[in-house]
Amino acid sequence: MQEQHMARESKAKTATKGGSRPESGGKSTGKTPAPSQQAPGGYDILFKGDNIELLRGTIRHHIMSFQGRDPDRAGNEDSYRALSYTLRDALMYKWIKGQKSLYAQARKRVYYLSMEFLVGRSLTNAVINLGMQEPLHQALKTLGTDLEELQSCEEDAALGNGGLGRLAACFLDSIATMGIPAYGYGILYDYGIFHQSIVDGCQVETPDSWLRTGSPWLYERSHFMYPVQFGGRVHSYIDQEGRYRSRWVDTNIVMAMACDMLVPGFRNDHVINMRLWRAKASRELDLESFNAGDYVSAVESKVQSETISKVLYPSDDIAEGQLLRLRQQYFFVAATLQDVMRRYRKTNVHFEDFPNQVAIQLNDTHPAIAIPELMRLLLDVEGQSWELAWDVCVKTFAYTNHTLMPEALETWSVDMFGSLLPRHLEIIYEINRRFLLEVAERYPGNLRRIQEMSLIEEGPVRKIRMANLAIIGSHSINGVAELHTKLLTEHLFRNFYEMYPERFNAKTNGITPRRWLLCCNQELARLIGEKIGMDWATDLDKLRALEAFADDPEFRQRWREIKRLNKEKLAAIIKKRCNGLEVDPDSLFDIQVKRIHQYKRQLLNVLHVIRLYQHFVAHPESTRPARTVIFAGKAAPSYQRAKLIVRLINSVAGVINRDPRVAGRLRVAFIPNYGVSLAERIIPAADLSEQISTAGTEASGTGNMKFALNGALTIGTLDGANVEIRQEVGAENIFIFGMTAQEVESEKRIKSRKPIQIYEQNPTVRAIVDAIAQGAFSDGDRELFRPLVDDLMSENDPYLLLLDLESYLTCQDMVGEIYGDQDAWTKKSILNVARMGKFSSDRTIRQYAEEIWGIRVE
Ligand code: IMP
């Protein structure tokens, strides 16, 4: 407690100094002033970007002063870092300028809280967003290098698992581009998502120590350190005014240090900050051990506390009930709210105005502990009443749900939660007590409803339901696609929807067109620019104008040439990363890249691959187009079925790629270690995008949008945002197959068709399943893949693979036919790109800003 007090005091000092203190002063480069600082007009001139000599000089200066290296003897690694520092200067300059103006205008701020930010690399994105390609190209030439080479020196910031984390990164890009006053808040993991390699067909995980040599994009801000409490007990008492009060005492303290990464908007001078917390031991030693003479143990226990921010949990769409995960969640939320409060307190005294100044978006339930934490701060620290505190919370928080699968909904055992956060448990009980009174009043005598809506799940292990907490404590609950939101209100959250219909809304996900077209597919972006200008980069609806060129033979030809070029580049990557595997850039590139998960049905794709293989072997005269089927994606290390699927893909690939009978007809590649940077090379090369989850399981998907924006046609189910992609591109420009969500739902209940019937009635299906079962891909071993065969044949297969298989195969045949007519295919490809406007994350963010955050966007 004392420590907290001291921190508040020192914060108050920082606050008063804040306006006048230049924060980048800490990064002073010593006695030799950087050329940029000598320039008249300072950084402005440098980053107008037309002064090549100045750029070159600044880079060389950073090589010397930040790297301690001789600029005349620098390698690419040094140049990469020096260039990053140069750009970082520009970003910091703009950020400080922007912050001052925000303070002057007393603007409301948005805080986007997310356990994951899957950023990828920053260099190219910064160069393009700052509009500095051309002068940099010139400056780097004089230094004997180029951007592409320097970019490859950068490690991906892979602080996320998949869609949820990448969405957060796209959102920050859009928020910056649209000039919205905002912060992203998360955790600076020392180890991001693990590195995947494939050994004998199996996934092997190794740690991703991306910070080993430090990141030039990060500012460590040791003066923003907050204490975070854990454990201890609650001390309750009656205050002087006779009110019941509680205080959280005897806690262990871990410090949270701010590490900032700046995110530039697209050519608009707006920069936002992503503040990631890193755990640091508090200064004091454990006095008991220390006094007992065990100095080393005392130090060790302090070091232990730093494990909180060591590693990202590698499970996607599966809830983790582990203590360390809960510690991570509270750690980043507690530090964030202290920072938010500090900022709010600079200019405000009362809390009634808090929701007019602060909007907090919870990316999934991972940061939902923010709700009881803000209650605690308002009640225990600020001495506010329960009613006011609760009103502030509900008006401040908004919650985004990302799943339809009950097993992905987070719960925490009450016992574990209570021992780590006893005061929060108390607050949650009180929130629940008051809420259930409301429910009982509204639905008298309806015990079942009370049980279902309670924050506490009763049972042998009592659990806290974080989604229920997030819903009750937020004024907005959004799904991430239209279908997802509809299903949420009809099933998972139906009770809550009936009680608070006005809180529920859909915000279909989007992707940033800067990274996912302008940066990753520069040739295509240039071609589009030639025809319709570049305004689409910030107004993606402008791509519509491309429709006018869909029938232009010359344009189609150039479109195809660019796709072919991208495929050649990917072929080179495959050769390098898949043991020399050669693939033909003239074949149809059929690609499924995403986390490996049963509901995403990579296995269904494999069944089609086996079908194609059998077809080509049986029909050497076949006129079907040659295909290269490409997979990439990570399986959670503890997810055995997903790992077995990885093994099957690699085993099938091994057999097919060695079989001379299908040489030139079919190739299968599993590219290891999927991540953002790899996605940026894979997606522009795709002809066909596989989005084949069981309808009603994928909340939105954003890979589907990235592929379509780069001219791939989609084969998919009516799931997630595929439904809206079909609406936009037109049913004739997308390949839809399989059951609808409603059909899936009723089929699971009535079981009108069983997998065994399909197997017995359809010889094609039988041949595929038999091949796996009889060991055709496991050297005759019938046991290895038996669990997968059993899944396929089970009446209770929740993902209904065999029930969708026939429709999938028919649809794939159609894909092959249309691909044979390159003109027709190219036209569809152009129309897909032209009609992707809706899926810009700029549109999504505008909706969040206007409909949830109460922020006007110019
Ligand atoms: P924070 O909002 O206190 O985290 O500070 C972020 C940045 O905003 C600082 O680095 C300053 O550049 C700027 N800033 C902070 N406080 C003030 C203020 O009171 N007036 C104007 N600018 C401020």
PDB file of N, CA, C and O in Angstrom, residues 10 23 79 119 193 240 333 428 441 462 511 590 598 630 675 695 728 798 830 833 842 845:
ATOM      1  N   SER A  10       4.837  10.094  -6.947  1.00  0.00           N
ATOM      2  CA  SER A  10       5.809  10.386  -7.989  1.00  0.00           C
ATOM      3  C   SER A  10       5.104  10.599  -9.318  1.00  0.00           C
ATOM      4  O   SER A  10       5.529  11.366 -10.149  1.00  0.00           O
ATOM      5  N   GLU A  23      10.012  14.175 -23.724  1.00  0.00           N
ATOM      6  CA  GLU A  23      10.298  12.810 -23.275  1.00  0.00           C
ATOM      7  C   GLU A  23      11.395  12.137 -24.062  1.00  0.00           C
ATOM      8  O   GLU A  23      12.083  11.276 -23.560  1.00  0.00           O
ATOM      9  N   SER A  79      22.611  -1.294 -40.392  1.00  0.00           N
ATOM     10  CA  SER A  79      21.848  -0.324 -41.181  1.00  0.00           C
ATOM     11  C   SER A  79      20.360  -0.448 -40.896  1.00  0.00           C
ATOM     12  O   SER A  79      19.643   0.547 -40.827  1.00  0.00           O
ATOM     13  N   VAL A 119       1.838  -7.974 -34.559  1.00  0.00           N
ATOM     14  CA  VAL A 119       2.233  -6.831 -35.364  1.00  0.00           C
ATOM     15  C   VAL A 119       3.017  -7.233 -36.609  1.00  0.00           C
ATOM     16  O   VAL A 119       2.854  -6.666 -37.685  1.00  0.00           O
ATOM     17  N   ILE A 193       4.738 -16.048 -30.030  1.00  0.00           N
ATOM     18  CA  ILE A 193       4.256 -17.382 -30.408  1.00  0.00           C
ATOM     19  C   ILE A 193       5.480 -18.221 -30.822  1.00  0.00           C
ATOM     20  O   ILE A 193       6.402 -17.723 -31.471  1.00  0.00           O
ATOM     21  N   GLN A 240     -15.211   7.024   8.536  1.00  0.00           N
ATOM     22  CA  GLN A 240     -15.722   8.066   9.453  1.00  0.00           C
ATOM     23  C   GLN A 240     -17.173   8.415   9.171  1.00  0.00           C
ATOM     24  O   GLN A 240     -17.906   8.850  10.051  1.00  0.00           O
ATOM     25  N   VAL A 333      -3.840  -5.415 -16.961  1.00  0.00           N
ATOM     26  CA  VAL A 333      -5.030  -4.589 -16.739  1.00  0.00           C
ATOM     27  C   VAL A 333      -4.779  -3.582 -15.611  1.00  0.00           C
ATOM     28  O   VAL A 333      -5.109  -2.391 -15.730  1.00  0.00           O
ATOM     29  N   ILE A 428     -16.776  -8.983  -7.399  1.00  0.00           N
ATOM     30  CA  ILE A 428     -17.554  -9.775  -8.370  1.00  0.00           C
ATOM     31  C   ILE A 428     -18.805 -10.353  -7.695  1.00  0.00           C
ATOM     32  O   ILE A 428     -19.903 -10.337  -8.260  1.00  0.00           O
ATOM     33  N   GLU A 441     -36.195  -9.916 -10.471  1.00  0.00           N
ATOM     34  CA  GLU A 441     -37.309  -8.971 -10.554  1.00  0.00           C
ATOM     35  C   GLU A 441     -37.932  -9.005 -11.952  1.00  0.00           C
ATOM     36  O   GLU A 441     -39.138  -8.962 -12.116  1.00  0.00           O
ATOM     37  N   ARG A 462     -16.392 -24.446  -8.409  1.00  0.00           N
ATOM     38  CA  ARG A 462     -17.147 -23.226  -8.740  1.00  0.00           C
ATOM     39  C   ARG A 462     -16.284 -22.329  -9.607  1.00  0.00           C
ATOM     40  O   ARG A 462     -15.071 -22.211  -9.395  1.00  0.00           O
ATOM     41  N   ILE A 511      -9.511  -5.519 -42.395  1.00  0.00           N
ATOM     42  CA  ILE A 511      -8.046  -5.632 -42.468  1.00  0.00           C
ATOM     43  C   ILE A 511      -7.501  -4.306 -42.985  1.00  0.00           C
ATOM     44  O   ILE A 511      -8.194  -3.589 -43.708  1.00  0.00           O
ATOM     45  N   ASP A 590      -3.532 -23.411 -54.492  1.00  0.00           N
ATOM     46  CA  ASP A 590      -4.732 -23.619 -53.665  1.00  0.00           C
ATOM     47  C   ASP A 590      -4.234 -23.571 -52.210  1.00  0.00           C
ATOM     48  O   ASP A 590      -3.468 -24.433 -51.786  1.00  0.00           O
ATOM     49  N   GLN A 598      -9.503 -28.192 -35.449  1.00  0.00           N
ATOM     50  CA  GLN A 598     -10.468 -29.113 -36.049  1.00  0.00           C
ATOM     51  C   GLN A 598     -11.606 -28.373 -36.734  1.00  0.00           C
ATOM     52  O   GLN A 598     -12.057 -28.759 -37.799  1.00  0.00           O
ATOM     53  N   ILE A 630      -1.191 -25.719 -50.807  1.00  0.00           N
ATOM     54  CA  ILE A 630      -0.243 -25.178 -49.828  1.00  0.00           C
ATOM     55  C   ILE A 630      -0.928 -25.018 -48.477  1.00  0.00           C
ATOM     56  O   ILE A 630      -2.034 -24.465 -48.396  1.00  0.00           O
ATOM     57  N   GLY A 675       3.439 -17.061 -40.033  1.00  0.00           N
ATOM     58  CA  GLY A 675       3.369 -15.831 -39.231  1.00  0.00           C
ATOM     59  C   GLY A 675       3.053 -14.676 -40.162  1.00  0.00           C
ATOM     60  O   GLY A 675       2.844 -14.881 -41.371  1.00  0.00           O
ATOM     61  N   ALA A 695     -19.960 -24.407 -40.818  1.00  0.00           N
ATOM     62  CA  ALA A 695     -20.763 -23.183 -40.652  1.00  0.00           C
ATOM     63  C   ALA A 695     -21.217 -23.051 -39.199  1.00  0.00           C
ATOM     64  O   ALA A 695     -21.644 -24.022 -38.566  1.00  0.00           O
ATOM     65  N   GLU A 728     -20.934  -9.197 -51.072  1.00  0.00           N
ATOM     66  CA  GLU A 728     -20.227  -8.101 -51.738  1.00  0.00           C
ATOM     67  C   GLU A 728     -19.752  -8.474 -53.136  1.00  0.00           C
ATOM     68  O   GLU A 728     -19.934  -7.709 -54.071  1.00  0.00           O
ATOM     69  N   PRO A 798     -18.424 -33.258 -34.304  1.00  0.00           N
ATOM     70  CA  PRO A 798     -19.056 -31.940 -34.188  1.00  0.00           C
ATOM     71  C   PRO A 798     -18.803 -31.059 -35.410  1.00  0.00           C
ATOM     72  O   PRO A 798     -19.481 -30.054 -35.591  1.00  0.00           O
ATOM     73  N   ILE A 830     -10.465  -9.979 -60.571  1.00  0.00           N
ATOM     74  CA  ILE A 830     -10.511  -8.505 -60.573  1.00  0.00           C
ATOM     75  C   ILE A 830     -11.752  -8.025 -59.818  1.00  0.00           C
ATOM     76  O   ILE A 830     -11.693  -7.097 -59.006  1.00  0.00           O
ATOM     77  N   VAL A 833     -11.393  -8.159 -56.039  1.00  0.00           N
ATOM     78  CA  VAL A 833     -10.620  -7.039 -55.486  1.00  0.00           C
ATOM     79  C   VAL A 833     -11.465  -5.767 -55.511  1.00  0.00           C
ATOM     80  O   VAL A 833     -11.525  -5.019 -54.526  1.00  0.00           O
ATOM     81  N   ASP A 842     -10.619   0.307 -41.722  1.00  0.00           N
ATOM     82  CA  ASP A 842     -11.015   1.714 -41.544  1.00  0.00           C
ATOM     83  C   ASP A 842     -12.537   1.796 -41.357  1.00  0.00           C
ATOM     84  O   ASP A 842     -13.019   2.564 -40.526  1.00  0.00           O
ATOM     85  N   ILE A 845     -13.362   0.442 -37.876  1.00  0.00           N
ATOM     86  CA  ILE A 845     -12.991   1.375 -36.810  1.00  0.00           C
ATOM     87  C   ILE A 845     -13.920   2.588 -36.799  1.00  0.00           C
ATOM     88  O   ILE A 845     -14.292   3.087 -35.741  1.00  0.00           O
TER      89      ILE A 845
END
